């Protein structure tokens, strides 16, 4: 089992920044890919970004490219999502997720492990 715990959400004004953290524990060798998803009220969960623990790859949704940056701290088993120039449409619950292989990154059903989510609210 892999346990994922997110932190760092909150309420910010548009144009400001937040950094989310996702701490992984347990059988982390089963989770070579870490992703961030978000879900706004009444909407489906959508892919935001992904990073590999061992492969030097990152991927982003078009809606966040240039504003969000995903990074990792391998010794700490922690993944970060730096969110800059936040917009009201970024408001959602943000989830950290883990999967084993670098494919089908955009599909939430491919991720076997999920955190509990952290709320991000951006006011205009």
PDB file of N, CA and C in Angstrom, residues 48-84:
ATOM      1  N   UNK A  48      -3.873  17.460 -13.803  1.00  0.00           N
ATOM      2  CA  UNK A  48      -3.182  18.736 -13.704  1.00  0.00           C
ATOM      3  C   UNK A  48      -1.707  18.589 -14.115  1.00  0.00           C
ATOM      4  N   UNK A  49      -1.004  17.652 -13.482  1.00  0.00           N
ATOM      5  CA  UNK A  49       0.427  17.494 -13.761  1.00  0.00           C
ATOM      6  C   UNK A  49       0.886  16.137 -13.251  1.00  0.00           C
ATOM      7  N   UNK A  50       2.032  15.688 -13.763  1.00  0.00           N
ATOM      8  CA  UNK A  50       2.610  14.425 -13.320  1.00  0.00           C
ATOM      9  C   UNK A  50       4.123  14.496 -13.393  1.00  0.00           C
ATOM     10  N   UNK A  51       4.772  13.668 -12.571  1.00  0.00           N
ATOM     11  CA  UNK A  51       6.223  13.597 -12.551  1.00  0.00           C
ATOM     12  C   UNK A  51       6.623  12.179 -12.207  1.00  0.00           C
ATOM     13  N   UNK A  52       7.776  11.745 -12.726  1.00  0.00           N
ATOM     14  CA  UNK A  52       8.265  10.410 -12.415  1.00  0.00           C
ATOM     15  C   UNK A  52       9.311  10.459 -11.309  1.00  0.00           C
ATOM     16  N   UNK A  53       9.290   9.422 -10.446  1.00  0.00           N
ATOM     17  CA  UNK A  53      10.312   9.363  -9.402  1.00  0.00           C
ATOM     18  C   UNK A  53      11.668   9.050 -10.010  1.00  0.00           C
ATOM     19  N   UNK A  54      11.704   8.116 -10.964  1.00  0.00           N
ATOM     20  CA  UNK A  54      12.984   7.695 -11.538  1.00  0.00           C
ATOM     21  C   UNK A  54      13.192   8.194 -12.956  1.00  0.00           C
ATOM     22  N   UNK A  55      12.136   8.359 -13.715  1.00  0.00           N
ATOM     23  CA  UNK A  55      12.288   8.901 -15.060  1.00  0.00           C
ATOM     24  C   UNK A  55      12.250  10.422 -14.987  1.00  0.00           C
ATOM     25  N   UNK A  56      13.018  11.050 -15.808  1.00  0.00           N
ATOM     26  CA  UNK A  56      13.117  12.514 -15.777  1.00  0.00           C
ATOM     27  C   UNK A  56      12.071  13.128 -16.695  1.00  0.00           C
ATOM     28  N   UNK A  57      10.794  12.889 -16.350  1.00  0.00           N
ATOM     29  CA  UNK A  57       9.704  13.416 -17.170  1.00  0.00           C
ATOM     30  C   UNK A  57       8.734  14.198 -16.306  1.00  0.00           C
ATOM     31  N   UNK A  58       8.146  15.218 -16.923  1.00  0.00           N
ATOM     32  CA  UNK A  58       7.010  15.902 -16.333  1.00  0.00           C
ATOM     33  C   UNK A  58       5.962  16.091 -17.423  1.00  0.00           C
ATOM     34  N   UNK A  59       4.740  16.275 -17.007  1.00  0.00           N
ATOM     35  CA  UNK A  59       3.649  16.510 -17.948  1.00  0.00           C
ATOM     36  C   UNK A  59       2.648  17.455 -17.296  1.00  0.00           C
ATOM     37  N   UNK A  60       2.023  18.284 -18.115  1.00  0.00           N
ATOM     38  CA  UNK A  60       1.073  19.283 -17.609  1.00  0.00           C
ATOM     39  C   UNK A  60      -0.167  19.348 -18.491  1.00  0.00           C
ATOM     40  N   UNK A  61      -1.267  19.675 -17.866  1.00  0.00           N
ATOM     41  CA  UNK A  61      -2.469  20.022 -18.624  1.00  0.00           C
ATOM     42  C   UNK A  61      -2.242  21.380 -19.275  1.00  0.00           C
ATOM     43  N   UNK A  62      -2.831  21.587 -20.431  1.00  0.00           N
ATOM     44  CA  UNK A  62      -2.661  22.854 -21.143  1.00  0.00           C
ATOM     45  C   UNK A  62      -3.111  24.041 -20.303  1.00  0.00           C
ATOM     46  N   UNK A  63      -4.122  23.830 -19.486  1.00  0.00           N
ATOM     47  CA  UNK A  63      -4.702  24.923 -18.709  1.00  0.00           C
ATOM     48  C   UNK A  63      -3.753  25.462 -17.635  1.00  0.00           C
ATOM     49  N   UNK A  64      -2.715  24.703 -17.291  1.00  0.00           N
ATOM     50  CA  UNK A  64      -1.814  25.148 -16.224  1.00  0.00           C
ATOM     51  C   UNK A  64      -0.381  25.347 -16.699  1.00  0.00           C
ATOM     52  N   UNK A  65      -0.095  25.001 -17.942  1.00  0.00           N
ATOM     53  CA  UNK A  65       1.265  25.156 -18.468  1.00  0.00           C
ATOM     54  C   UNK A  65       1.723  26.601 -18.344  1.00  0.00           C
ATOM     55  N   UNK A  66       2.939  26.760 -17.853  1.00  0.00           N
ATOM     56  CA  UNK A  66       3.494  28.093 -17.693  1.00  0.00           C
ATOM     57  C   UNK A  66       3.147  28.743 -16.369  1.00  0.00           C
ATOM     58  N   UNK A  67       2.184  28.177 -15.642  1.00  0.00           N
ATOM     59  CA  UNK A  67       1.794  28.736 -14.342  1.00  0.00           C
ATOM     60  C   UNK A  67       2.108  27.774 -13.196  1.00  0.00           C
ATOM     61  N   UNK A  68       1.938  26.483 -13.423  1.00  0.00           N
ATOM     62  CA  UNK A  68       2.158  25.473 -12.393  1.00  0.00           C
ATOM     63  C   UNK A  68       3.460  24.720 -12.686  1.00  0.00           C
ATOM     64  N   UNK A  69       4.146  24.336 -11.625  1.00  0.00           N
ATOM     65  CA  UNK A  69       5.361  23.538 -11.758  1.00  0.00           C
ATOM     66  C   UNK A  69       5.312  22.383 -10.772  1.00  0.00           C
ATOM     67  N   UNK A  70       5.507  21.176 -11.284  1.00  0.00           N
ATOM     68  CA  UNK A  70       5.572  19.994 -10.424  1.00  0.00           C
ATOM     69  C   UNK A  70       7.036  19.648 -10.197  1.00  0.00           C
ATOM     70  N   UNK A  71       7.354  19.279  -8.958  1.00  0.00           N
ATOM     71  CA  UNK A  71       8.725  18.912  -8.636  1.00  0.00           C
ATOM     72  C   UNK A  71       8.707  17.839  -7.557  1.00  0.00           C
ATOM     73  N   UNK A  72       9.872  17.314  -7.243  1.00  0.00           N
ATOM     74  CA  UNK A  72       9.939  16.217  -6.277  1.00  0.00           C
ATOM     75  C   UNK A  72      11.182  16.332  -5.425  1.00  0.00           C
ATOM     76  N   UNK A  73      11.098  15.751  -4.248  1.00  0.00           N
ATOM     77  CA  UNK A  73      12.241  15.614  -3.353  1.00  0.00           C
ATOM     78  C   UNK A  73      12.331  14.131  -3.036  1.00  0.00           C
ATOM     79  N   UNK A  74      13.195  13.428  -3.765  1.00  0.00           N
ATOM     80  CA  UNK A  74      13.239  11.971  -3.622  1.00  0.00           C
ATOM     81  C   UNK A  74      13.551  11.509  -2.194  1.00  0.00           C
ATOM     82  N   UNK A  75      14.564  12.072  -1.530  1.00  0.00           N
ATOM     83  CA  UNK A  75      14.848  11.599  -0.170  1.00  0.00           C
ATOM     84  C   UNK A  75      13.669  11.765   0.788  1.00  0.00           C
ATOM     85  N   UNK A  76      12.852  12.793   0.544  1.00  0.00           N
ATOM     86  CA  UNK A  76      11.703  13.040   1.418  1.00  0.00           C
ATOM     87  C   UNK A  76      10.433  12.353   0.915  1.00  0.00           C
ATOM     88  N   UNK A  77      10.519  11.676  -0.239  1.00  0.00           N
ATOM     89  CA  UNK A  77       9.322  11.059  -0.840  1.00  0.00           C
ATOM     90  C   UNK A  77       8.171  12.054  -0.927  1.00  0.00           C
ATOM     91  N   UNK A  78       8.493  13.247  -1.346  1.00  0.00           N
ATOM     92  CA  UNK A  78       7.498  14.312  -1.401  1.00  0.00           C
ATOM     93  C   UNK A  78       7.469  14.941  -2.788  1.00  0.00           C
ATOM     94  N   UNK A  79       6.270  15.182  -3.272  1.00  0.00           N
ATOM     95  CA  UNK A  79       6.055  15.852  -4.547  1.00  0.00           C
ATOM     96  C   UNK A  79       5.364  17.182  -4.266  1.00  0.00           C
ATOM     97  N   UNK A  80       5.747  18.193  -5.034  1.00  0.00           N
ATOM     98  CA  UNK A  80       5.201  19.531  -4.846  1.00  0.00           C
ATOM     99  C   UNK A  80       4.494  20.004  -6.109  1.00  0.00           C
ATOM    100  N   UNK A  81       3.538  20.882  -5.918  1.00  0.00           N
ATOM    101  CA  UNK A  81       2.900  21.560  -7.038  1.00  0.00           C
ATOM    102  C   UNK A  81       2.913  23.047  -6.725  1.00  0.00           C
ATOM    103  N   UNK A  82       3.830  23.757  -7.373  1.00  0.00           N
ATOM    104  CA  UNK A  82       3.901  25.204  -7.222  1.00  0.00           C
ATOM    105  C   UNK A  82       2.909  25.836  -8.190  1.00  0.00           C
ATOM    106  N   UNK A  83       1.978  26.586  -7.658  1.00  0.00           N
ATOM    107  CA  UNK A  83       0.923  27.182  -8.464  1.00  0.00           C
ATOM    108  C   UNK A  83       1.055  28.695  -8.413  1.00  0.00           C
ATOM    109  N   UNK A  84       1.387  29.291  -9.549  1.00  0.00           N
ATOM    110  CA  UNK A  84       1.547  30.736  -9.653  1.00  0.00           C
ATOM    111  C   UNK A  84       0.441  31.345 -10.503  1.00  0.00           C
TER     112      UNK A  84
END
